[in-house]
Short mmCIF file of C-alpha atoms (C1' of nucleotides) and ligand atoms in Angstrom, two decimals:
data_model
loop_
_atom_site.label_atom_id
_atom_site.label_comp_id
_atom_site.label_asym_id
_atom_site.label_seq_id
_atom_site.Cartn_x
_atom_site.Cartn_y
_atom_site.Cartn_z
CA MET A 1 114.97 -46.52 18.93
CA ARG A 2 114.26 -49.40 16.55
CA ARG A 3 112.41 -48.80 13.35
CA LEU A 4 109.80 -51.49 12.76
CA MET A 5 109.63 -52.82 9.23
CA LYS A 6 105.99 -52.58 8.20
CA HIS A 7 106.30 -54.13 4.78
CA SER A 8 109.05 -56.46 3.70
CA THR A 9 111.11 -55.53 0.70
CA ASP A 10 111.27 -59.20 -0.34
CA PRO A 11 108.27 -59.72 -2.63
CA ARG A 12 107.67 -63.28 -1.43
CA ILE A 13 107.43 -62.10 2.13
CA ALA A 14 105.42 -59.06 1.16
CA MET A 15 102.88 -61.38 -0.42
CA ILE A 16 102.70 -63.44 2.74
CA GLU A 17 102.24 -60.35 4.88
CA ALA A 18 99.47 -59.16 2.59
CA ALA A 19 97.73 -62.53 2.76
CA ILE A 20 97.81 -62.52 6.55
CA ARG A 21 96.59 -58.95 6.79
CA ASN A 22 93.94 -59.72 4.22
CA ALA A 23 92.71 -62.61 6.34
CA GLY A 24 92.07 -60.14 9.13
CA GLY A 25 94.96 -61.05 11.38
CA ARG A 26 97.93 -59.21 12.74
CA VAL A 27 101.15 -59.65 10.86
CA THR A 28 103.50 -61.26 13.34
CA ALA A 29 106.94 -62.71 12.89
CA SER A 30 105.68 -66.21 13.78
CA ARG A 31 102.91 -66.19 11.21
CA VAL A 32 105.09 -64.90 8.43
CA ARG A 33 107.81 -67.34 9.27
CA LEU A 34 105.58 -70.42 9.40
CA LEU A 35 103.62 -69.60 6.30
CA ASP A 36 106.88 -68.97 4.49
CA LEU A 37 108.12 -72.32 5.73
CA LEU A 38 104.99 -74.15 4.59
CA GLN A 39 105.12 -72.49 1.20
CA SER A 40 108.68 -73.56 0.59
CA ALA A 41 108.15 -77.10 1.90
CA ARG A 42 108.01 -79.86 -0.69
CA GLU A 43 105.77 -82.06 1.43
CA PRO A 44 103.23 -81.77 4.22
CA LEU A 45 104.92 -80.97 7.50
CA CYS A 46 103.89 -81.95 10.99
CA GLN A 47 104.47 -80.08 14.22
CA THR A 48 107.76 -81.81 14.96
CA ASP A 49 109.10 -81.33 11.45
CA ILE A 50 108.39 -77.66 11.84
CA GLU A 51 109.85 -77.44 15.33
CA ASN A 52 113.06 -78.99 14.06
CA LEU A 53 113.25 -76.68 11.07
CA ILE A 54 112.66 -73.68 13.29
CA GLU A 55 115.35 -74.76 15.72
CA SER A 56 117.84 -75.22 12.93
CA GLU A 57 117.32 -71.66 11.76
CA PRO A 58 119.54 -68.92 13.13
CA LEU A 59 116.51 -66.97 14.27
CA PRO A 60 114.77 -66.58 17.61
CA ALA A 61 113.14 -69.78 18.86
CA MET A 62 109.38 -70.23 18.87
CA ASP A 63 107.36 -71.84 21.60
CA ARG A 64 105.79 -75.21 20.79
CA VAL A 65 102.35 -73.92 21.67
CA THR A 66 102.76 -70.89 19.48
CA ILE A 67 103.56 -73.14 16.55
CA TYR A 68 100.36 -75.09 17.16
CA ARG A 69 98.37 -71.92 17.48
CA VAL A 70 99.84 -70.28 14.41
CA LEU A 71 99.28 -73.41 12.34
CA ASP A 72 95.68 -73.56 13.47
CA TRP A 73 95.21 -69.89 12.76
CA LEU A 74 96.63 -70.27 9.27
CA THR A 75 94.25 -73.17 8.74
CA GLU A 76 91.24 -71.22 9.98
CA ALA A 77 92.27 -68.30 7.81
CA GLY A 78 92.35 -70.57 4.79
CA LEU A 79 96.06 -70.03 4.23
CA ALA A 80 97.00 -73.59 5.14
CA HIS A 81 95.44 -77.03 5.12
CA LYS A 82 95.48 -79.48 7.99
CA ALA A 83 94.99 -83.21 7.59
CA ALA A 84 95.79 -86.28 9.62
CA ASP A 85 98.29 -88.59 7.99
CA GLY A 86 98.29 -92.38 8.13
CA ARG A 87 99.96 -92.36 11.49
CA GLY A 88 97.31 -90.11 12.99
CA VAL A 89 99.51 -87.04 13.03
CA PHE A 90 98.37 -83.71 11.64
CA ARG A 91 100.29 -82.41 8.67
CA PHE A 92 100.08 -78.94 7.22
CA THR A 93 100.47 -77.59 3.73
CA ALA A 94 100.29 -74.08 2.37
CA ALA A 95 97.03 -73.38 0.60
CA LYS A 96 97.31 -72.91 -3.11
CA PRO A 97 96.33 -69.46 -4.52
CA GLU A 98 92.77 -70.69 -5.08
CA GLY A 99 91.95 -72.99 -7.92
CA GLN A 100 93.80 -76.17 -7.17
CA HIS A 101 91.16 -77.34 -4.79
CA GLU A 102 93.79 -78.97 -2.61
CA GLN A 103 92.55 -82.35 -3.63
CA HIS A 104 95.83 -83.71 -4.80
CA ALA A 105 96.79 -87.11 -3.53
CA HIS A 106 99.56 -88.18 -1.22
CA LEU A 107 101.31 -91.46 -0.86
CA ARG A 108 102.48 -92.43 2.56
CA CYS A 109 105.29 -94.95 2.71
CA THR A 110 104.57 -97.67 5.22
CA GLY A 111 108.28 -98.33 5.44
CA CYS A 112 109.91 -95.03 6.28
CA GLY A 113 106.79 -92.99 7.01
CA GLY A 114 107.63 -90.46 4.31
CA THR A 115 104.92 -88.55 2.48
CA PHE A 116 105.07 -88.09 -1.26
CA CYS A 117 102.92 -85.78 -3.36
CA LEU A 118 101.43 -87.45 -6.39
CA ASP A 119 100.70 -85.62 -9.58
CA MET A 120 97.55 -87.45 -10.39
CA ALA A 121 94.14 -86.16 -11.33
CA PRO A 122 92.03 -85.80 -8.21
CA PRO A 123 89.12 -88.23 -8.05
CA PRO A 124 85.77 -86.79 -9.06
CA ARG A 125 83.73 -85.15 -6.39
CA PRO A 126 81.53 -87.83 -4.87
CA VAL A 127 77.77 -87.84 -4.94
CA LEU A 128 76.66 -87.86 -1.32
CA PRO A 129 73.43 -89.26 0.09
CA ARG A 130 70.61 -86.76 0.40
CA GLY A 131 71.09 -84.25 3.21
CA PHE A 132 74.86 -84.43 3.42
CA ARG A 133 77.04 -81.46 2.63
CA PHE A 134 80.37 -81.86 0.90
CA GLY A 135 83.34 -80.20 2.52
CA GLY A 136 86.45 -81.46 0.77
CA MET A 137 88.30 -84.69 0.48
CA ALA A 138 91.68 -86.34 0.55
CA LEU A 139 92.88 -89.45 -1.17
CA ASP A 140 95.23 -91.30 1.10
CA ILE A 141 97.38 -93.87 -0.59
CA ARG A 142 99.53 -96.34 1.26
CA GLY A 143 102.49 -98.08 -0.24
CA GLU A 144 106.24 -98.09 -0.31
CA CYS A 145 108.72 -95.65 -1.71
CA PRO A 146 111.51 -96.84 -4.02
CA ARG A 147 114.10 -96.76 -1.28
CA CYS A 148 112.01 -98.93 1.04
CA VAL A 149 110.98 -101.29 -1.76
CA GLY A 150 114.66 -101.80 -2.46
CA ALA A 151 115.54 -102.22 1.19
CA HIS A 152 113.87 -105.61 1.54
CA ALA A 153 114.62 -107.01 -1.90
CA MET B 1 87.85 -129.29 36.81
CA ARG B 2 86.67 -127.00 34.02
CA ARG B 3 86.26 -128.25 30.52
CA LEU B 4 87.50 -125.71 27.99
CA MET B 5 85.33 -125.13 24.96
CA LYS B 6 87.59 -125.64 21.97
CA HIS B 7 85.16 -124.74 19.22
CA SER B 8 82.11 -122.59 19.63
CA THR B 9 78.76 -124.03 18.65
CA ASP B 10 77.68 -120.64 17.26
CA PRO B 11 78.70 -120.69 13.58
CA ARG B 12 79.56 -116.95 13.53
CA ILE B 13 81.96 -117.41 16.40
CA ALA B 14 83.28 -120.66 14.98
CA MET B 15 84.18 -118.77 11.81
CA ILE B 16 85.99 -116.14 13.81
CA GLU B 17 87.89 -118.76 15.78
CA ALA B 18 88.89 -120.47 12.57
CA ALA B 19 90.07 -117.19 11.05
CA ILE B 20 92.23 -116.46 14.06
CA ARG B 21 93.68 -119.94 14.17
CA ASN B 22 94.22 -119.79 10.44
CA ALA B 23 96.19 -116.59 10.84
CA GLY B 24 98.57 -118.49 13.09
CA GLY B 25 97.48 -117.03 16.41
CA ARG B 26 96.08 -118.44 19.58
CA VAL B 27 92.34 -118.31 19.95
CA THR B 28 91.77 -116.14 22.98
CA ALA B 29 88.59 -114.69 24.41
CA SER B 30 89.81 -111.13 23.75
CA ARG B 31 90.55 -111.74 20.08
CA VAL B 32 87.27 -113.49 19.42
CA ARG B 33 85.34 -110.85 21.28
CA LEU B 34 86.94 -107.88 19.51
CA LEU B 35 86.77 -109.37 16.05
CA ASP B 36 83.14 -110.22 16.68
CA LEU B 37 82.56 -106.66 17.79
CA LEU B 38 84.24 -105.19 14.71
CA GLN B 39 82.30 -107.47 12.43
CA SER B 40 78.99 -106.41 13.87
CA ALA B 41 79.85 -102.70 13.94
CA ARG B 42 78.21 -100.51 11.35
CA GLU B 43 81.06 -98.00 11.27
CA PRO B 44 84.76 -97.83 12.02
CA LEU B 45 85.39 -97.91 15.75
CA CYS B 46 88.16 -96.30 17.71
CA GLN B 47 89.77 -97.50 20.93
CA THR B 48 87.41 -95.55 23.16
CA ASP B 49 84.31 -96.66 21.26
CA ILE B 50 85.43 -100.20 21.80
CA GLU B 51 86.33 -99.69 25.44
CA ASN B 52 82.86 -98.33 26.08
CA LEU B 53 81.17 -101.17 24.25
CA ILE B 54 83.22 -103.69 26.17
CA GLU B 55 82.38 -102.06 29.47
CA SER B 56 78.69 -102.08 28.66
CA GLU B 57 78.76 -105.82 28.07
CA PRO B 58 78.01 -108.15 30.96
CA LEU B 59 81.30 -109.93 30.40
CA PRO B 60 84.70 -109.72 32.07
CA ALA B 61 86.45 -106.40 31.51
CA MET B 62 89.42 -106.08 29.24
CA ASP B 63 92.49 -104.05 29.89
CA ARG B 64 92.95 -100.99 27.72
CA VAL B 65 96.38 -102.13 26.62
CA THR B 66 95.07 -105.54 25.67
CA ILE B 67 92.50 -103.88 23.45
CA TYR B 68 95.24 -101.95 21.69
CA ARG B 69 97.33 -105.06 21.32
CA VAL B 70 94.51 -107.23 20.07
CA LEU B 71 93.45 -104.60 17.56
CA ASP B 72 96.99 -104.34 16.28
CA TRP B 73 97.31 -108.08 16.10
CA LEU B 74 94.07 -108.36 14.13
CA THR B 75 95.41 -105.70 11.79
CA GLU B 76 98.74 -107.47 11.32
CA ALA B 77 96.91 -110.71 10.75
CA GLY B 78 94.86 -109.07 8.03
CA LEU B 79 91.59 -109.60 9.89
CA ALA B 80 91.05 -105.89 10.52
CA HIS B 81 91.98 -102.58 8.98
CA LYS B 82 93.42 -99.63 10.83
CA ALA B 83 93.23 -96.07 9.57
CA ALA B 84 93.51 -92.65 11.11
CA ASP B 85 90.36 -90.57 10.89
CA GLY B 86 90.22 -86.84 10.29
CA ARG B 87 90.86 -86.14 13.94
CA GLY B 88 94.03 -88.21 13.99
CA VAL B 89 92.49 -91.09 15.88
CA PHE B 90 92.83 -94.67 14.68
CA ARG B 91 89.67 -96.44 13.69
CA PHE B 92 89.29 -100.14 13.05
CA THR B 93 87.07 -102.14 10.76
CA ALA B 94 86.72 -105.85 10.21
CA ALA B 95 88.38 -107.00 6.99
CA LYS B 96 86.00 -108.18 4.33
CA PRO B 97 86.26 -111.88 3.26
CA GLU B 98 88.73 -110.91 0.49
CA GLY B 99 87.59 -109.27 -2.67
CA GLN B 100 86.26 -105.93 -1.57
CA HIS B 101 89.66 -104.37 -1.41
CA GLU B 102 88.58 -102.25 1.53
CA GLN B 103 88.65 -99.15 -0.58
CA HIS B 104 85.21 -97.92 0.26
CA ALA B 105 84.89 -94.30 1.21
CA HIS B 106 83.98 -92.67 4.48
CA LEU B 107 82.53 -89.31 5.23
CA ARG B 108 83.53 -87.66 8.44
CA CYS B 109 81.15 -85.01 9.73
CA THR B 110 83.04 -81.92 10.80
CA GLY B 111 80.10 -81.03 13.03
CA CYS B 112 79.51 -84.02 15.26
CA GLY B 113 82.58 -86.05 14.37
CA GLY B 114 80.52 -89.00 13.20
CA THR B 115 81.78 -91.35 10.51
CA PHE B 116 79.51 -92.52 7.72
CA CYS B 117 80.22 -95.26 5.23
CA LEU B 118 79.45 -94.26 1.67
CA ASP B 119 78.20 -96.66 -0.93
CA MET B 120 80.14 -95.22 -3.80
CA ALA B 121 82.41 -96.86 -6.30
CA PRO B 122 85.97 -96.73 -5.07
CA PRO B 123 88.25 -94.50 -7.14
CA PRO B 124 90.42 -96.33 -9.63
CA ARG B 125 93.74 -97.58 -8.46
CA PRO B 126 96.26 -94.82 -9.06
CA VAL B 127 99.25 -95.08 -11.33
CA LEU B 128 102.28 -94.47 -9.15
CA PRO B 129 105.63 -93.06 -10.19
CA ARG B 130 108.25 -95.65 -11.14
CA GLY B 131 109.64 -97.57 -8.18
CA PHE B 132 106.71 -97.11 -5.83
CA ARG B 133 104.64 -100.03 -4.62
CA PHE B 134 100.91 -99.71 -4.11
CA GLY B 135 99.56 -100.84 -0.76
CA GLY B 136 95.96 -99.72 -0.58
CA MET B 137 94.10 -96.47 -0.28
CA ALA B 138 91.30 -94.67 1.46
CA LEU B 139 89.17 -91.82 0.27
CA ASP B 140 88.51 -89.50 3.15
CA ILE B 141 85.66 -87.11 2.65
CA ARG B 142 84.87 -84.23 4.93
CA GLY B 143 81.47 -82.65 5.18
CA GLU B 144 78.42 -82.45 7.34
CA CYS B 145 75.76 -84.97 8.13
CA PRO B 146 72.06 -84.10 7.70
CA ARG B 147 71.57 -83.52 11.40
CA CYS B 148 74.47 -81.07 11.62
CA VAL B 149 73.52 -79.32 8.38
CA GLY B 150 70.09 -78.78 9.88
CA ALA B 151 71.49 -77.61 13.19
CA HIS B 152 72.77 -74.31 11.82
CA ALA B 153 70.11 -73.60 9.24
"C1'" DT C 1 98.98 -133.47 32.20
"C1'" DT C 2 103.07 -130.99 31.59
"C1'" DG C 3 105.86 -127.49 29.76
"C1'" DC C 4 106.88 -124.11 26.42
"C1'" DT C 5 105.47 -120.02 24.52
"C1'" DT C 6 102.26 -116.47 23.60
"C1'" DA C 7 98.81 -113.22 25.47
"C1'" DT C 8 97.31 -110.50 29.15
"C1'" DG C 9 97.24 -107.10 33.16
"C1'" DC C 10 99.17 -103.35 35.36
"C1'" DA C 11 102.18 -99.49 35.99
"C1'" DA C 12 105.02 -96.47 33.90
"C1'" DT C 13 106.17 -93.85 29.91
"C1'" DA C 14 105.91 -91.51 25.43
"C1'" DT C 15 103.85 -88.54 22.03
"C1'" DG C 16 100.83 -85.20 20.15
"C1'" DG C 17 97.85 -81.68 21.29
"C1'" DT C 18 95.23 -78.20 24.44
"C1'" DT C 19 94.10 -74.73 28.16
"C1'" DG C 20 94.75 -70.82 31.54
"C1'" DC C 21 96.90 -67.00 32.59
"C1'" DA C 22 100.36 -63.42 32.80
"C1'" DT C 23 103.18 -60.72 29.55
"C1'" DT C 24 104.38 -58.68 25.10
"C1'" DA C 25 103.67 -56.34 21.00
"C1'" DA C 26 100.67 -55.09 16.54
"C1'" DG C 27 97.95 -51.71 14.91
"C1'" DC C 28 95.21 -47.74 15.51
"C1'" DG C 29 93.69 -43.23 16.77
"C1'" DA C 30 95.19 -39.02 19.06
"C1'" DT D 1 105.28 -40.21 17.46
"C1'" DC D 2 102.98 -41.78 21.48
"C1'" DG D 3 100.04 -44.31 24.21
"C1'" DC D 4 95.96 -47.47 24.37
"C1'" DT D 5 93.52 -51.49 23.30
"C1'" DT D 6 93.32 -55.92 22.04
"C1'" DA D 7 95.30 -59.88 19.84
"C1'" DA D 8 99.26 -62.92 20.01
"C1'" DT D 9 102.89 -65.15 22.55
"C1'" DG D 10 105.44 -67.82 26.33
"C1'" DC D 11 105.28 -70.82 29.94
"C1'" DA D 12 103.45 -74.34 32.90
"C1'" DA D 13 100.13 -77.43 33.65
"C1'" DC D 14 97.15 -80.55 31.69
"C1'" DC D 15 94.76 -84.00 28.66
"C1'" DA D 16 94.05 -87.84 25.21
"C1'" DT D 17 95.84 -91.37 22.68
"C1'" DA D 18 99.12 -94.86 22.19
"C1'" DT D 19 103.28 -97.69 23.63
"C1'" DT D 20 106.73 -100.32 26.58
"C1'" DG D 21 108.58 -103.46 30.34
"C1'" DC D 22 107.89 -106.91 33.11
"C1'" DA D 23 105.51 -110.30 35.93
"C1'" DT D 24 101.60 -113.52 35.59
"C1'" DA D 25 98.11 -116.27 33.19
"C1'" DA D 26 96.47 -119.08 29.67
"C1'" DG D 27 96.65 -121.59 24.92
"C1'" DC D 28 97.97 -125.60 22.91
"C1'" DA D 29 101.31 -129.28 21.29
"C1'" DA D 30 103.44 -133.20 22.90
MN1 LIG E 201 101.27 -82.47 -1.25
MN1 LIG E 202 97.65 -88.55 19.64
ZN1 LIG E 203 109.91 -95.25 2.33
ZN1 LIG E 204 77.18 -84.56 12.10
#
DNA sequence: TTGCTTATGCAATATGGTTGCATTAAGCGA
DNA sequence: TCGCTTAATGCAACCATATTGCATAAGCAA
């Protein structure tokens, strides 16, 4: 005779639950957990990052496929963004509350593979040839992080 | 008793051979053929594009792995550029003769998956946080091409 | 022309991502 | 609160893209 918790008492989680419900989906443990994870991440995460984080948590495991499906659902629902990184791997970030048009730039270190968020003004929206429709953009910067620059000094 | 042709009579090919030799590599049929192919392509090509093009040519086939290896060698040698597209697949372009810093933008159609080169001024080189080293960048624009915009009118 | 070394072919493997289908559980109406 | 319906999950199989190991072939310098 388990009581199911319909709304979390933690306001962060309550917000997440509301966002999911608002997007027209069922509020499941997996969705809440992954969106929470993305929101507290300091950099875009890929499937394996997430799998590892999930495994390290003292909570029930999640199937690999479920992670993919939840991430894709969050993306479809507009709660997350999905973009291929320089290595051709998809990375996910939590969508910002609307406003920051998710156009902020990332630097990908060619040494260690790390991704770093850059606080730079997004480039202006490009003028496309006639007939094209704009759908968003991402500035992908390659380079080396301080640690890797130092490594081969 | 076959005589090997050391230098092509075709000036385009001769240039390619010179570039390869100049990069410190052996001039092989595969390298010449693929660099030629990239140089005459109008858009970034991925492995499968290239495989198909190669197959359609009335020349000896090339192994899939060799294509990968040649493409990577060309990239290392600075004769080609390699970048993941929006779908997480690597696409290759011939390097420009030096000068155009290969920062020109691409639009990737979310409808048909096509890639379109845009003739727009590249965004200014970003100012990175202290310690980082700049290594190049690519502006990746998502949207829809005229045909796909029309398709769901 | 020979010999050393690099490039290639082929088979096996790795990685990242998807699909089909049976089972579970969220949410809703009774 | 209970059961029903439908969406979400787990599991196994699969697929696409890319890489590795090793034996063989070919470039090219001497
Ligand atoms: Mn970021
Ligand atoms: Mn892949
Ligand atoms: Zn680094
Ligand atoms: Zn299109």
